[in-house]
Amino acid sequence: QVQLVESGGGLVQAGGSLRLSCTASGLTFSNYAMGWCRQAPGKEREFVAGITRRGGTTSYADSVKGRFTISRDGAKNTVYLQLDSLKPEDTGVYYCVVDTRGIVYLNSARTDWGQGTQVTVSS
């Protein structure tokens, strides 16, 4: 059974930083593109960032380009999201998502393999 354990969220002031982690189990990590989506109250889920199976290619939402960095560590079955220069509009629950087909499918991937991690940015 696939499990995604997300951590690293919290409350931070605008301009601050956080580092999210997602450790995967129950799957062959190297077979999956990995990524993060987020959902704010009253808003639709939004793709944030993705990384290909081998980590050679990354993709970001325009709203986070230059501020967020995604990376993965195959030895630890973990994907990271470094959040810098945070803004209040970055507030939401961040979900780790996986898909064998590639980054473009991540925003429609299921989010119930993990619990998500709350990021709250105060102004």
PDB file of C-alpha atoms in Angstrom:
ATOM      1  CA  GLN A   1       0.000   0.000   0.000  1.00  0.00           C
ATOM      2  CA  VAL A   2       1.312   3.394  -0.991  1.00  0.00           C
ATOM      3  CA  GLN A   3       1.978   5.839   1.822  1.00  0.00           C
ATOM      4  CA  LEU A   4       3.181   9.403   1.508  1.00  0.00           C
ATOM      5  CA  VAL A   5       4.237  11.089   4.726  1.00  0.00           C
ATOM      6  CA  GLU A   6       4.372  14.856   4.362  1.00  0.00           C
ATOM      7  CA  SER A   7       5.983  17.132   6.910  1.00  0.00           C
ATOM      8  CA  GLY A   8       7.575  20.517   7.346  1.00  0.00           C
ATOM      9  CA  GLY A   9       4.600  22.834   7.190  1.00  0.00           C
ATOM     10  CA  GLY A  10       3.958  25.545   9.714  1.00  0.00           C
ATOM     11  CA  LEU A  11       3.217  29.184  10.387  1.00  0.00           C
ATOM     12  CA  VAL A  12       5.688  31.673   8.985  1.00  0.00           C
ATOM     13  CA  GLN A  13       5.772  35.381   8.305  1.00  0.00           C
ATOM     14  CA  ALA A  14       5.773  36.727   4.786  1.00  0.00           C
ATOM     15  CA  GLY A  15       9.270  36.571   3.366  1.00  0.00           C
ATOM     16  CA  GLY A  16      10.146  33.539   5.425  1.00  0.00           C
ATOM     17  CA  SER A  17      11.063  30.016   4.401  1.00  0.00           C
ATOM     18  CA  LEU A  18       9.955  26.447   4.981  1.00  0.00           C
ATOM     19  CA  ARG A  19      11.134  23.077   3.740  1.00  0.00           C
ATOM     20  CA  LEU A  20       8.551  20.420   3.052  1.00  0.00           C
ATOM     21  CA  SER A  21       9.398  16.740   2.903  1.00  0.00           C
ATOM     22  CA  CYS A  22       7.490  13.760   1.570  1.00  0.00           C
ATOM     23  CA  THR A  23       8.707  10.254   2.234  1.00  0.00           C
ATOM     24  CA  ALA A  24       7.175   7.544   0.114  1.00  0.00           C
ATOM     25  CA  SER A  25       6.720   3.862   0.864  1.00  0.00           C
ATOM     26  CA  GLY A  26       4.900   1.022  -0.822  1.00  0.00           C
ATOM     27  CA  LEU A  27       6.100   2.011  -4.276  1.00  0.00           C
ATOM     28  CA  THR A  28       9.216   1.896  -6.400  1.00  0.00           C
ATOM     29  CA  PHE A  29      10.345   5.478  -5.968  1.00  0.00           C
ATOM     30  CA  SER A  30      12.358   5.645  -9.168  1.00  0.00           C
ATOM     31  CA  ASN A  31       9.285   4.761 -11.238  1.00  0.00           C
ATOM     32  CA  TYR A  32       7.378   7.859 -10.197  1.00  0.00           C
ATOM     33  CA  ALA A  33       7.400  11.494 -11.066  1.00  0.00           C
ATOM     34  CA  MET A  34       6.896  13.354  -7.802  1.00  0.00           C
ATOM     35  CA  GLY A  35       5.442  16.680  -6.968  1.00  0.00           C
ATOM     36  CA  TRP A  36       3.414  18.973  -4.809  1.00  0.00           C
ATOM     37  CA  CYS A  37      -0.025  20.465  -5.142  1.00  0.00           C
ATOM     38  CA  ARG A  38      -1.757  22.816  -2.763  1.00  0.00           C
ATOM     39  CA  GLN A  39      -5.278  23.770  -1.883  1.00  0.00           C
ATOM     40  CA  ALA A  40      -6.389  26.911  -0.137  1.00  0.00           C
ATOM     41  CA  PRO A  41      -9.807  27.244   1.496  1.00  0.00           C
ATOM     42  CA  GLY A  42     -12.470  27.893  -1.094  1.00  0.00           C
ATOM     43  CA  LYS A  43     -10.080  27.424  -3.980  1.00  0.00           C
ATOM     44  CA  GLU A  44      -9.367  24.620  -6.414  1.00  0.00           C
ATOM     45  CA  ARG A  45      -6.329  22.448  -6.088  1.00  0.00           C
ATOM     46  CA  GLU A  46      -3.285  23.962  -7.757  1.00  0.00           C
ATOM     47  CA  PHE A  47      -0.153  22.328  -9.111  1.00  0.00           C
ATOM     48  CA  VAL A  48       2.911  23.774  -7.427  1.00  0.00           C
ATOM     49  CA  ALA A  49       5.973  21.819  -8.556  1.00  0.00           C
ATOM     50  CA  GLY A  50       7.015  18.520 -10.057  1.00  0.00           C
ATOM     51  CA  ILE A  51      10.163  16.535 -10.743  1.00  0.00           C
ATOM     52  CA  THR A  52      10.740  13.663 -13.121  1.00  0.00           C
ATOM     53  CA  ARG A  53      11.665  10.129 -12.096  1.00  0.00           C
ATOM     54  CA  ARG A  54      15.389  10.682 -12.274  1.00  0.00           C
ATOM     55  CA  GLY A  55      15.248  14.297 -11.192  1.00  0.00           C
ATOM     56  CA  GLY A  56      16.520  15.668 -14.466  1.00  0.00           C
ATOM     57  CA  THR A  57      13.575  17.938 -15.144  1.00  0.00           C
ATOM     58  CA  THR A  58      11.518  20.139 -12.867  1.00  0.00           C
ATOM     59  CA  SER A  59       8.386  22.138 -13.438  1.00  0.00           C
ATOM     60  CA  TYR A  60       6.836  24.950 -11.434  1.00  0.00           C
ATOM     61  CA  ALA A  61       3.651  26.938 -11.372  1.00  0.00           C
ATOM     62  CA  ASP A  62       4.269  30.484 -12.563  1.00  0.00           C
ATOM     63  CA  SER A  63       3.210  31.780  -9.159  1.00  0.00           C
ATOM     64  CA  VAL A  64       6.128  30.048  -7.410  1.00  0.00           C
ATOM     65  CA  LYS A  65       8.906  30.157 -10.003  1.00  0.00           C
ATOM     66  CA  GLY A  66      12.078  31.581  -8.573  1.00  0.00           C
ATOM     67  CA  ARG A  67      10.860  31.118  -5.003  1.00  0.00           C
ATOM     68  CA  PHE A  68      10.292  27.365  -4.619  1.00  0.00           C
ATOM     69  CA  THR A  69      12.700  24.539  -5.397  1.00  0.00           C
ATOM     70  CA  ILE A  70      11.819  20.873  -5.707  1.00  0.00           C
ATOM     71  CA  SER A  71      14.342  18.069  -5.330  1.00  0.00           C
ATOM     72  CA  ARG A  72      14.375  14.344  -4.658  1.00  0.00           C
ATOM     73  CA  ASP A  73      16.619  11.857  -2.901  1.00  0.00           C
ATOM     74  CA  GLY A  74      16.302   8.314  -4.180  1.00  0.00           C
ATOM     75  CA  ALA A  75      18.286   6.871  -1.304  1.00  0.00           C
ATOM     76  CA  LYS A  76      15.707   8.224   1.132  1.00  0.00           C
ATOM     77  CA  ASN A  77      12.581   7.834  -1.052  1.00  0.00           C
ATOM     78  CA  THR A  78      11.939  11.474  -0.297  1.00  0.00           C
ATOM     79  CA  VAL A  79      10.969  14.535  -2.277  1.00  0.00           C
ATOM     80  CA  TYR A  80      11.532  18.009  -0.910  1.00  0.00           C
ATOM     81  CA  LEU A  81      10.049  21.403  -1.576  1.00  0.00           C
ATOM     82  CA  GLN A  82      12.027  24.416  -0.441  1.00  0.00           C
ATOM     83  CA  LEU A  83       9.735  27.406  -0.030  1.00  0.00           C
ATOM     84  CA  ASP A  84      11.465  30.783   0.071  1.00  0.00           C
ATOM     85  CA  SER A  85      10.168  34.339  -0.025  1.00  0.00           C
ATOM     86  CA  LEU A  86       6.800  33.099   1.106  1.00  0.00           C
ATOM     87  CA  LYS A  87       3.711  35.183   0.490  1.00  0.00           C
ATOM     88  CA  PRO A  88       0.305  35.087   2.181  1.00  0.00           C
ATOM     89  CA  GLU A  89      -1.161  33.679  -1.026  1.00  0.00           C
ATOM     90  CA  ASP A  90       1.039  30.609  -0.582  1.00  0.00           C
ATOM     91  CA  THR A  91      -1.144  29.591   2.348  1.00  0.00           C
ATOM     92  CA  GLY A  92      -2.832  26.222   1.982  1.00  0.00           C
ATOM     93  CA  VAL A  93      -2.559  22.513   2.528  1.00  0.00           C
ATOM     94  CA  TYR A  94       0.323  21.095   0.533  1.00  0.00           C
ATOM     95  CA  TYR A  95      -0.048  17.562  -0.766  1.00  0.00           C
ATOM     96  CA  CYS A  96       2.624  15.283  -2.108  1.00  0.00           C
ATOM     97  CA  VAL A  97       1.562  13.641  -5.357  1.00  0.00           C
ATOM     98  CA  VAL A  98       3.032  10.888  -7.497  1.00  0.00           C
ATOM     99  CA  ASP A  99       2.414   9.505 -10.951  1.00  0.00           C
ATOM    100  CA  THR A 100       4.199   7.003 -13.121  1.00  0.00           C
ATOM    101  CA  ARG A 101       3.196   8.839 -16.299  1.00  0.00           C
ATOM    102  CA  GLY A 102       5.010  12.097 -15.656  1.00  0.00           C
ATOM    103  CA  ILE A 103       4.823  15.625 -14.317  1.00  0.00           C
ATOM    104  CA  VAL A 104       1.874  16.713 -16.440  1.00  0.00           C
ATOM    105  CA  TYR A 105      -0.388  14.229 -14.655  1.00  0.00           C
ATOM    106  CA  LEU A 106       0.524  15.255 -11.127  1.00  0.00           C
ATOM    107  CA  ASN A 107      -2.240  17.795 -10.641  1.00  0.00           C
ATOM    108  CA  SER A 108      -4.845  15.098 -11.160  1.00  0.00           C
ATOM    109  CA  ALA A 109      -3.104  12.512  -8.972  1.00  0.00           C
ATOM    110  CA  ARG A 110      -4.758  11.333  -5.801  1.00  0.00           C
ATOM    111  CA  THR A 111      -3.925  13.141  -2.579  1.00  0.00           C
ATOM    112  CA  ASP A 112      -5.310  10.628  -0.089  1.00  0.00           C
ATOM    113  CA  TRP A 113      -2.132   8.599   0.186  1.00  0.00           C
ATOM    114  CA  GLY A 114      -0.894  11.242   2.589  1.00  0.00           C
ATOM    115  CA  GLN A 115      -2.344  13.675   5.081  1.00  0.00           C
ATOM    116  CA  GLY A 116      -0.996  16.890   3.611  1.00  0.00           C
ATOM    117  CA  THR A 117       0.882  19.546   5.506  1.00  0.00           C
ATOM    118  CA  GLN A 118      -0.477  22.985   6.351  1.00  0.00           C
ATOM    119  CA  VAL A 119       1.458  26.068   5.332  1.00  0.00           C
ATOM    120  CA  THR A 120       0.255  29.365   6.721  1.00  0.00           C
ATOM    121  CA  VAL A 121       1.933  32.621   5.771  1.00  0.00           C
ATOM    122  CA  SER A 122       1.036  35.698   7.761  1.00  0.00           C
ATOM    123  CA  SER A 123       1.330  39.194   6.361  1.00  0.00           C
TER     124      SER A 123
END
